[in-house]
XYZ file of C-alpha atoms in Angstrom:
558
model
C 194.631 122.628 -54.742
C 197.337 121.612 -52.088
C 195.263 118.718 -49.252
C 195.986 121.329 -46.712
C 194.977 124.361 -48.354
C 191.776 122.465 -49.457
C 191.221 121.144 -46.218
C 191.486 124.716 -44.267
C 189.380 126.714 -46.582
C 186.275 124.200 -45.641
C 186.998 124.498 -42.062
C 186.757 122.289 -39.430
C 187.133 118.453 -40.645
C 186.001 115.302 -38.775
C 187.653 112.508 -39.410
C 185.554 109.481 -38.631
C 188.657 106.470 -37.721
C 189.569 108.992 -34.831
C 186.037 109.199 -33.346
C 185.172 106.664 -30.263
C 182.005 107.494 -30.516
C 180.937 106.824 -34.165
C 179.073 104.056 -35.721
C 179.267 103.267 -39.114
C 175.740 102.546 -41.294
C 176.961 102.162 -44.731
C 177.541 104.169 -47.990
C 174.717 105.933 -49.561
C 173.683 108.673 -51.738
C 174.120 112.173 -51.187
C 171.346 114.111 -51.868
C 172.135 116.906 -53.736
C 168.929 119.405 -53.458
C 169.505 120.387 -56.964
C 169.931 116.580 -58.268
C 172.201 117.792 -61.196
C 174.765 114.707 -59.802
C 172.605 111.530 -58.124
C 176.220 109.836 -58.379
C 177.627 111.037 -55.187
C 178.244 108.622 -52.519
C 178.736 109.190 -48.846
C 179.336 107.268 -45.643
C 176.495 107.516 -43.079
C 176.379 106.714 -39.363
C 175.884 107.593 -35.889
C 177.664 109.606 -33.701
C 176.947 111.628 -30.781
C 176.740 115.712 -31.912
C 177.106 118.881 -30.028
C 176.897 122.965 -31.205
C 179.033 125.511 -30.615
C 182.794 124.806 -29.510
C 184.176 123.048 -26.901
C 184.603 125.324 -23.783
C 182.926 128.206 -25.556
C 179.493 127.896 -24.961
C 178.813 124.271 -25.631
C 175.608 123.623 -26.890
C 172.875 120.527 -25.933
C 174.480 117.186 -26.942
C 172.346 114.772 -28.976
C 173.499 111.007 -28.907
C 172.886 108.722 -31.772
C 172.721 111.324 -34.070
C 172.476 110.156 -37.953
C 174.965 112.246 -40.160
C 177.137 111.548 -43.313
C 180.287 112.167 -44.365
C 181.862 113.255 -47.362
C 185.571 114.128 -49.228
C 188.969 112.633 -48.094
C 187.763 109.711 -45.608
C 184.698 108.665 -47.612
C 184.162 107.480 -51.367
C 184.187 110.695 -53.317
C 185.775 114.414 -52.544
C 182.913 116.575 -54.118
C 183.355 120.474 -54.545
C 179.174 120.475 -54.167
C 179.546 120.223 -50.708
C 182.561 122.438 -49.676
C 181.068 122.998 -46.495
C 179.600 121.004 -44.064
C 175.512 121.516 -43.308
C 173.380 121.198 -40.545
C 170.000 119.424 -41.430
C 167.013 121.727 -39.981
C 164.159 119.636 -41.592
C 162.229 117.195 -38.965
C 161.182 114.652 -41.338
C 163.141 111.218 -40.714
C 165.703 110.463 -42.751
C 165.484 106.715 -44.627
C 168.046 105.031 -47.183
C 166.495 101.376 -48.841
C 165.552 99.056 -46.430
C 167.558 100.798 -43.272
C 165.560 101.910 -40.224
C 164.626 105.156 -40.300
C 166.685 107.492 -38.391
C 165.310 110.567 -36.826
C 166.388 114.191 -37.894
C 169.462 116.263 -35.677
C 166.466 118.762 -34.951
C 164.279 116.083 -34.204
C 166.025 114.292 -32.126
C 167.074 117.562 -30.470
C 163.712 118.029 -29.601
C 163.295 115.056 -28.460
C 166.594 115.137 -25.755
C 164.697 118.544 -24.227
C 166.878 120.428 -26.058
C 164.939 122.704 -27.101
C 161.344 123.910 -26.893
C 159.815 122.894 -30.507
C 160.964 121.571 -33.776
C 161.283 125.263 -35.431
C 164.599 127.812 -36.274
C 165.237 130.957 -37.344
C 167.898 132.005 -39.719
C 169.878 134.725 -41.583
C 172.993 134.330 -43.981
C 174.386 137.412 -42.373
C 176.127 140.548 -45.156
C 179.837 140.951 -44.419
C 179.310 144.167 -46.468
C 177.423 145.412 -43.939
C 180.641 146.692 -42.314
C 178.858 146.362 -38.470
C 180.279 142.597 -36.963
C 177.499 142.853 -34.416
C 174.537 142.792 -37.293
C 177.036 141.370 -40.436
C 177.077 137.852 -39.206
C 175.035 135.363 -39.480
C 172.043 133.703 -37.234
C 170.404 130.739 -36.724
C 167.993 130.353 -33.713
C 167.046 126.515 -32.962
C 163.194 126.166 -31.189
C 162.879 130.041 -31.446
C 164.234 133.111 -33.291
C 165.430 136.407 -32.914
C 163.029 138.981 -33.366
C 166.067 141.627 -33.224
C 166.879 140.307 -36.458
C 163.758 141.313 -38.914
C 160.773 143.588 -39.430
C 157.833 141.824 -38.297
C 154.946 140.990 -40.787
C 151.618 139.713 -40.331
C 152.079 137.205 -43.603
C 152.230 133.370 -42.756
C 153.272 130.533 -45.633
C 152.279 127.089 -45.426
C 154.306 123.752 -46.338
C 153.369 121.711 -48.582
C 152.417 118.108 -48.519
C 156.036 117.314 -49.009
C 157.164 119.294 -45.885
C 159.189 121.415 -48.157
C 158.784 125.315 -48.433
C 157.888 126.738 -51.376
C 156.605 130.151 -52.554
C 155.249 132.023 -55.776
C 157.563 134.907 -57.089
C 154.728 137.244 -58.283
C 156.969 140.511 -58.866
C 160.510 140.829 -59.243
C 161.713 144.661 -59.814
C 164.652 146.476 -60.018
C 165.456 150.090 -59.435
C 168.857 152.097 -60.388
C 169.998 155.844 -60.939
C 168.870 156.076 -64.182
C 165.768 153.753 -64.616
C 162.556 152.590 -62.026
C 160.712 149.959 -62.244
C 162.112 147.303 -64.626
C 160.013 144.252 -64.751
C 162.638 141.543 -64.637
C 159.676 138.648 -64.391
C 157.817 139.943 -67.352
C 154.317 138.859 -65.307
C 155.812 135.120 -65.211
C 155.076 133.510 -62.042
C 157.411 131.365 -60.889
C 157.209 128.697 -57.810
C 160.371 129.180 -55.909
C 162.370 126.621 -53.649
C 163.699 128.014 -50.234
C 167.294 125.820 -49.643
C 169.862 128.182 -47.514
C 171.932 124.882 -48.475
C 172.412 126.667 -51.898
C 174.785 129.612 -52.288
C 173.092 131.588 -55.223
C 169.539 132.245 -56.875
C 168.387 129.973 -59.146
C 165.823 131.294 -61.398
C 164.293 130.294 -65.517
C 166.035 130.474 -68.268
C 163.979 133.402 -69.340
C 164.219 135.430 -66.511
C 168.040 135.578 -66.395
C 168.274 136.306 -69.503
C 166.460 139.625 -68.425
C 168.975 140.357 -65.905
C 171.343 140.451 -68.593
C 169.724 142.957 -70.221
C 168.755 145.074 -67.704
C 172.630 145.073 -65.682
C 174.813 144.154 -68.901
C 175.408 140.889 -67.695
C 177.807 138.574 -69.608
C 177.300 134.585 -69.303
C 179.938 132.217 -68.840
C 179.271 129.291 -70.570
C 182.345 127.056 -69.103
C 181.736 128.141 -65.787
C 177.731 128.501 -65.805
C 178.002 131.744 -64.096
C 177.866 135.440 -64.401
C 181.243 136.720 -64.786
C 181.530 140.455 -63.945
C 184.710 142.459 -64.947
C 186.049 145.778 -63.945
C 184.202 147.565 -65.950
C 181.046 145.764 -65.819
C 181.790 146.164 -62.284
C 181.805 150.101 -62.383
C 178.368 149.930 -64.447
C 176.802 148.387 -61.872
C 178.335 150.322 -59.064
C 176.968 153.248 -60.372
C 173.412 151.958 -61.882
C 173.340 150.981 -57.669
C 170.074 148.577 -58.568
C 168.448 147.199 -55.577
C 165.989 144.831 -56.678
C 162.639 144.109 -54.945
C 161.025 140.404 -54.922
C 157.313 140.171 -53.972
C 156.579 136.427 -52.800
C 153.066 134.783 -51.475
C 151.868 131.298 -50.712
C 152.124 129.068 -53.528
C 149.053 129.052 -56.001
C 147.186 126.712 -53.598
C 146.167 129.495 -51.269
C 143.613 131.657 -51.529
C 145.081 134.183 -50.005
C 146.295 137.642 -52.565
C 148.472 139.131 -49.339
C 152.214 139.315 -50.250
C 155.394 140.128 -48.458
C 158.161 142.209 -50.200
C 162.090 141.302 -49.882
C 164.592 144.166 -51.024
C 168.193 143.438 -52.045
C 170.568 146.236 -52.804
C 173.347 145.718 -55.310
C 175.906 145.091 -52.746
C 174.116 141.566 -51.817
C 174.733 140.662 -55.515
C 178.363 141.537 -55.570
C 179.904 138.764 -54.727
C 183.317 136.675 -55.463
C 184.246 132.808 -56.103
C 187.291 130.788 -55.742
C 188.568 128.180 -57.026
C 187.885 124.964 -57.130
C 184.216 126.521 -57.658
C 182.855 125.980 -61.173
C 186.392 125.044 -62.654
C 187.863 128.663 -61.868
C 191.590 129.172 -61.302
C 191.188 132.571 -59.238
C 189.128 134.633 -57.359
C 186.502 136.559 -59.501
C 183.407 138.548 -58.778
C 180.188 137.229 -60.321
C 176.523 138.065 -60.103
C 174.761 135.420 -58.079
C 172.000 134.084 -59.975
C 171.857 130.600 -61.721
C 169.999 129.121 -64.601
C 167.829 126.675 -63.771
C 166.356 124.635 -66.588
C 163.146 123.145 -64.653
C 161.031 124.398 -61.569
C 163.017 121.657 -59.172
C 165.979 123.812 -59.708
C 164.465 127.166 -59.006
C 165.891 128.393 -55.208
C 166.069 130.964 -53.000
C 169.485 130.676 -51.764
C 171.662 132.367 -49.216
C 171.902 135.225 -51.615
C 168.804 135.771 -50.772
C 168.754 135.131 -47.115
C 171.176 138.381 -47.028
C 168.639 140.579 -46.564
C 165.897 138.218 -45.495
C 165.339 136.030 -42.217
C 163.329 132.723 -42.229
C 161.658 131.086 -39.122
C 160.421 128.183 -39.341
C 157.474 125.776 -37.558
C 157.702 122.725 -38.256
C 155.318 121.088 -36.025
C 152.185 123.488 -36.948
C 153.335 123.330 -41.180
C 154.080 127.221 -41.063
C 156.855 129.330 -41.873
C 157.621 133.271 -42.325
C 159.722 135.596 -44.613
C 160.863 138.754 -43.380
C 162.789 141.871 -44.424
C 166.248 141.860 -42.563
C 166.318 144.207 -39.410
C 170.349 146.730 -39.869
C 169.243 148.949 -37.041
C 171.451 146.487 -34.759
C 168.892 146.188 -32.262
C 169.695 144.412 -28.985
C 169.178 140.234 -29.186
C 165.837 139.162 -28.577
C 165.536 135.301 -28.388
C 161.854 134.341 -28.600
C 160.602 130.654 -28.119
C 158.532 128.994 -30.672
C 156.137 126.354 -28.342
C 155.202 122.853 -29.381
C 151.807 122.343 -29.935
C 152.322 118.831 -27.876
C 153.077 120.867 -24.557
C 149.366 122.206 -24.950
C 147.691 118.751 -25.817
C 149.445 116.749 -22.881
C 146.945 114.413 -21.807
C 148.508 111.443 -19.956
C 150.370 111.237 -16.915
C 153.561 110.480 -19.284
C 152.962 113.310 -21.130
C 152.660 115.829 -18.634
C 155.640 114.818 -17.075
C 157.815 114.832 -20.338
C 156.098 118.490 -21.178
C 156.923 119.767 -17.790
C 160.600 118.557 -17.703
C 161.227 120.445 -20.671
C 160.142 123.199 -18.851
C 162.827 125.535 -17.108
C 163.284 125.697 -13.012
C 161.989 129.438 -13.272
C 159.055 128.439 -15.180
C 158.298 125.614 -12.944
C 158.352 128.038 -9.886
C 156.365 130.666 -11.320
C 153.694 127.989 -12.470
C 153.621 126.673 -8.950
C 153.886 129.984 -7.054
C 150.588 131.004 -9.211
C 149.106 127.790 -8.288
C 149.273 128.615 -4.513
C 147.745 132.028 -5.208
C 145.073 130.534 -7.368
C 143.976 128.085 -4.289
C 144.176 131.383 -2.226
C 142.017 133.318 -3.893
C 139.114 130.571 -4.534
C 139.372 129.512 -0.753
C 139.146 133.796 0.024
C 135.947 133.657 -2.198
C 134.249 130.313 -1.138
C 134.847 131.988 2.675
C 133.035 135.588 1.389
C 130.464 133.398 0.475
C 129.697 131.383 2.941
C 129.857 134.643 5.649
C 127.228 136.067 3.045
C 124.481 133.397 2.999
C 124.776 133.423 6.785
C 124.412 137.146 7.264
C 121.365 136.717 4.796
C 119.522 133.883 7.050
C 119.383 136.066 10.201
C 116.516 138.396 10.847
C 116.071 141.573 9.898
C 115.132 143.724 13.129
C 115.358 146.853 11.674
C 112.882 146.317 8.969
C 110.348 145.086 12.000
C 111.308 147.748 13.589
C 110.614 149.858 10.915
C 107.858 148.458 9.885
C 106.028 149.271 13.563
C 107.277 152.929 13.863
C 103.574 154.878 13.833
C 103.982 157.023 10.262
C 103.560 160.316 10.185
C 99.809 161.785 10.859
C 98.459 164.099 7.674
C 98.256 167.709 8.429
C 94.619 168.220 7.894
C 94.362 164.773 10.444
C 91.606 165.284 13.287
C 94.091 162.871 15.356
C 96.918 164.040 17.485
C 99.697 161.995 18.141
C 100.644 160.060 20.842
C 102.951 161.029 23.827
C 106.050 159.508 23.086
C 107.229 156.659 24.710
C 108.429 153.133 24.579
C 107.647 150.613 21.442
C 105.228 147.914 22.464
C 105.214 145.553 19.192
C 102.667 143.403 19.098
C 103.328 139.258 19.660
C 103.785 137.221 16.713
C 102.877 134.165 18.903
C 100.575 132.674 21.190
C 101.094 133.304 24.729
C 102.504 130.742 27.225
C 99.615 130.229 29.587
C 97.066 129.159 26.381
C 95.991 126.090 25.770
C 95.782 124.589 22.732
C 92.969 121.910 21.946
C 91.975 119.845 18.789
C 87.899 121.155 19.536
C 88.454 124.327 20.284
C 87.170 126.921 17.274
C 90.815 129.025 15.882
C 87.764 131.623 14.558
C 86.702 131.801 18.084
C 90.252 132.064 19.897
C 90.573 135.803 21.321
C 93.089 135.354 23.600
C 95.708 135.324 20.468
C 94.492 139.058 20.150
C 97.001 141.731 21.491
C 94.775 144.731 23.119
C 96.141 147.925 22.382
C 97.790 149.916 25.724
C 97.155 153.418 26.311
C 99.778 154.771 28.370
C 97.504 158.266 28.493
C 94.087 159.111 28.144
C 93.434 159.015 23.988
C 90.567 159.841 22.101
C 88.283 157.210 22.032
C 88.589 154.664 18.884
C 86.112 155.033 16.272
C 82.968 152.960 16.708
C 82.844 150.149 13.828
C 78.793 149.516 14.343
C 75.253 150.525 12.343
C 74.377 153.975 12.377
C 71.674 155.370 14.735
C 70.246 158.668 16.132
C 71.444 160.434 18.828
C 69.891 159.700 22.407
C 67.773 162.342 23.724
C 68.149 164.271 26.998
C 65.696 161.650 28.629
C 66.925 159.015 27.310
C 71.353 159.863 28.517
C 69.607 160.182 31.936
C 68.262 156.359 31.858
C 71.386 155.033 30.798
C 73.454 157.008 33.115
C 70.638 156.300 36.195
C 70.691 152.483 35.178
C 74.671 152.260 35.034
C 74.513 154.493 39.156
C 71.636 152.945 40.566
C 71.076 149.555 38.864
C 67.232 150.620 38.323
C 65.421 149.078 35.328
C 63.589 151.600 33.534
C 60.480 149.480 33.173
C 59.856 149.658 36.879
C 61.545 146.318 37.650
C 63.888 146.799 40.425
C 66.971 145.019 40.249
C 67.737 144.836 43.615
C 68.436 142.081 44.979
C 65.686 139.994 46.211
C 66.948 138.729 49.587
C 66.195 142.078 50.797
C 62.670 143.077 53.013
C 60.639 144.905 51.710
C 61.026 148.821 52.130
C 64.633 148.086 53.000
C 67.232 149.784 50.263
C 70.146 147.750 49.344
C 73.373 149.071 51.175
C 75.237 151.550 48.702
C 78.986 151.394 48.826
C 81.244 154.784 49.195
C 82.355 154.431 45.413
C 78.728 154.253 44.612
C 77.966 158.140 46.275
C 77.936 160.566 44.348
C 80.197 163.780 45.050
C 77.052 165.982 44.898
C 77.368 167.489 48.562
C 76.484 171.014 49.092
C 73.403 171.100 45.448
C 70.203 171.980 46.553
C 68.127 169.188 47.312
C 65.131 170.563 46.874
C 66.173 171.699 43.361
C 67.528 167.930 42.658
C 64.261 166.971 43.404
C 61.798 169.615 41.996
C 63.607 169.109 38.488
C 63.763 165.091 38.872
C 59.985 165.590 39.611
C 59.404 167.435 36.373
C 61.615 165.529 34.133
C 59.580 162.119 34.767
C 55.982 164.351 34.506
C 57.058 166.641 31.778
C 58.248 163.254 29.399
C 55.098 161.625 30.402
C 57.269 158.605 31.475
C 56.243 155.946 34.119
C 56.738 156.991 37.361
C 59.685 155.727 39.062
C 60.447 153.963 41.973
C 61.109 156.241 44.797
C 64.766 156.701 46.107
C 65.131 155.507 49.783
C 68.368 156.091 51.324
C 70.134 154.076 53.824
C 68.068 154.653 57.814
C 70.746 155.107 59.837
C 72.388 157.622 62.771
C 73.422 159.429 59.543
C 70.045 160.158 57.931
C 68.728 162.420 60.069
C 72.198 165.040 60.085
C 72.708 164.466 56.532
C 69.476 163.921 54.738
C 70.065 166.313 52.028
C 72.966 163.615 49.812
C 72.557 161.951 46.446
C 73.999 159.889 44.878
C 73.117 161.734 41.428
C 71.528 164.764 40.642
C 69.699 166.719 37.691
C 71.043 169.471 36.374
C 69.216 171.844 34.397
């Protein structure tokens, strides 16, 4: 092949003596992922790396990035690498006794770049006729979730960092046929490298494809020729063929996720220099591999399938491709070390990775956080304080007379203003250390009758009712002040014969009775109870005896 033919159908070339920036390491291996040639040699060093094209979208640029070099300016031109790759795997890369070097997607990371040390890919189908959904994708610290039908199935890494899976089913449908087992219930623990073009799969298993698609092998170029007419078989069989993959035999999990490929993802074309071929042919896209290192899903496979990636938590998916050209949807895959930032150092590197928007909104909900526990602490407060004042309506309450029974021989009170009674000792008392609390009345609130009431009930002993003699006594004792004994209570000062002076409260209102009757029936009262005889009334000798010497101060009725 002409240099300048070669050198356009890989693409872009770098050429390292032109670079300012690049610093050599040394020659080393190149590690071919299916080690069929450990003789290649390539030059490795460090130069400064950027995505996308200059002026178009540039990308985040990553200095001291660790890369290596292969075909006209190194050691060896090898047809294994006819493209140049991007490493997406985090681990550090070491040669011998050199230094370690970190990975581009590290390092990425790293240089705030981007958000995590995860991807997302596709191959992309050109014969998917649609440029918006036909080309490829690769998503670094995210994916696009425009790009695949979502499954709830997660794979693990294994202790190697590598991804692996177990192909537990592997059939193929056509026009004719359903069903055919192309794995014949062989398990078989599968590489994922979208560095590799085709599918590499046992010995025994191609050998079924053969079969099943009348496939002819190539033994000088190690592939699967297809003619014309081999090629209007197939286009008419129109297989699709359906691979059923779950974690690797270490899990206990039995969930699996499905991948289907129709025919058209197998019909594919090589050129020369590939395999020794001198034209362009169409082939059938799976390889024989001759030991489980060599068995791959390659970007055959990633047609029809999207990969994303974590490497930070050891987890990875495997999705069925998404044609229904749904708009982009970039999501963010989130380091784990944004979420376990501890130190001051920490913090700060987590939130400078962080996005002006997202540092706004964090600190615009930190202000309304502050609001609402200062709003709450306030309500609070107010609350407590409302709760330590005293309640006057329940006193108030609590002293309103309930209402009397029906059937009650009480009547109400006339209405009128509250008088509550004093919950403390009045001003004018004194207190003293001696002085008997049981014996302390003037604490004790009499009750105020604003109207004439009925008179209390009597708390005392039960006794019999005073006879008609006996009402007279009491009343005569309470007028007069006479003892009913016959000892006078007058006072003693007085001569003899002379009454004590009455007052005008002390007069009875009994003007215009019958004195004579008064008399006649207080005459027969004492004789007729057999009583001792009392004193005899003498009224006041004066100017006034003589006009009016019929008035009493009491008188018996009969």
């Amino acid at each position: 092949m002409p240099k300048q033919q070669c050198e356009s159908s890989r693409g872009y070339l770098f050429n390292t003596s032109e670079s300012t920036t690049f610093e050599k390491t040394g020659y080393f291996p190149l590690q071919n992922p299916l080690a069929l040639d450990d003789r290649m040699i390539g030059l490795y060093g460090l130069e400064t790396v950027s995505l996308g094209l200059p002026g178009n979208g540039e990308g985040p640029t990553v200095n001291g990035t660790f890369i290596g070099t292969i075909g006209t300016y190194t050691t060896l031109a090898t047809p294994e690498f006819w493209l140049g790759y991007i490493g997406l795997q985090s681990q550090a890369k070491t040669f011998f006794q050199e230094p370690s070097h970190p990975s581009y997607i590290t390092a990425l990371f790293e240089a705030q770049g981007i958000p995590s040390q995860s991807f997302g890919y596709t191959a992309g189908a050109n014969y998917r006729h649609t440029e918006a959904t036909s080309l490829g994708s690769l998503t670094l610290g995210g994916y696009d979730a425009s790009c695949f039908v979502s499954n709830d199935m997660t794979f693990t890494t294994n202790t190697d960092g590598n991804l692996m899976v177990d192909l537990v089913g592997l059939i193929a449908r056509t026009t004719s046929a359903s069903d055919i087992d192309l794995l014949n219930g062989t398990n078989v623990n599968m590489n994922i490298d979208s560095t590799i073009a085709e599918i590499w799969l046992p010995v025994a298993v191609c050998k079924i494809f053969e079969d099943a698609f009348g496939l002819i092998y190539d033994e000088d170029t190690d592939l699967y020729l297809v003619d014309d007419i081999s090629h209007r078989i197939l286009m008419g069989l129109n297989p699709n063929v359906t691979f059923t993959l779950r974690p690797t035999a270490k899990s206990d999990t039995a969930r699996t996720v499905q991948i289907v490929l129709p025919y058209a993802a197998f019909d594919l074309q090589a050129s020369s220099p590939y395999q020794g071929l001198n034209k362009t042919q169409r082939y059938f896209p799976i390889r024989r591999g001759t030991n489980e290192s060599q068995w791959t899903l390659g970007r055959t496979f990633f047609q029809e399938a999207y990969l994303k990636v974590d490497w930070e938590r050891s987890q990875f998916g495997l999705y069925q491709r998404d044609w229904t050209d749904r708009q982009l949807d970039i999501a963010a895959i989130v380091s784990p070390r944004y979420g376990k930032a501890t130190g001051a150092e920490d913090l700060d590197r987590a939130l400078s990775k962080l996005s002006t928007g997202a540092i706004v909104g964090i600190a615009v909900g930190a202000v309304i956080v502050v609001f609402i526990a200062a709003t709450t602490a306030w309500w609070i407060w107010q609350r407590q304080r409302r709760q330590k004042q005293p309640d006057y309506s329940s006193v108030a309450a609590a002293t309103t007379p309930s209402k009397r029974p029906e059937d009650s021989p009480f009547t109400d009170l006339v209405s009128g203003p509250l008088v509550f009674q004093k919950s403390e000792l009045p001003g004018e008392s004194s207190v003293s250390k001696n002085k008997d609390p049981f014996a302390d009345a003037e604490a004790i609130e009499q009750p105020i009758y604003e109207m004439m009431g009925d008179f209390p009930a009597a708390y005392e002993a039960g006794g019999r009712q005073l006879s008609e003699k006996e009402s007279m006594i009491v009343r005569e004792r309470g007028i007069n002040g006479v003892d009913p004994n016959g000892t006078s209570i007058l006072s003693a000062p007085h001569a003899a014969g002379q009454s004590a002076l009455l007052t005008m409260d002390e007069i009875a209102i009994s003007n215009g009775i019958n004195h004579h009757k008064r008399a006649s029936f207080s005459s027969r009262a004492v004789q007729r109870e057999g009583s001792p005889d009392l004193p005899p009334y003498t009224a006041q000798q004066g100017p006034s005896h003589t006009e009016d010497h019929v008035r009493r101060r009491f008188s018996y009725e009969s």
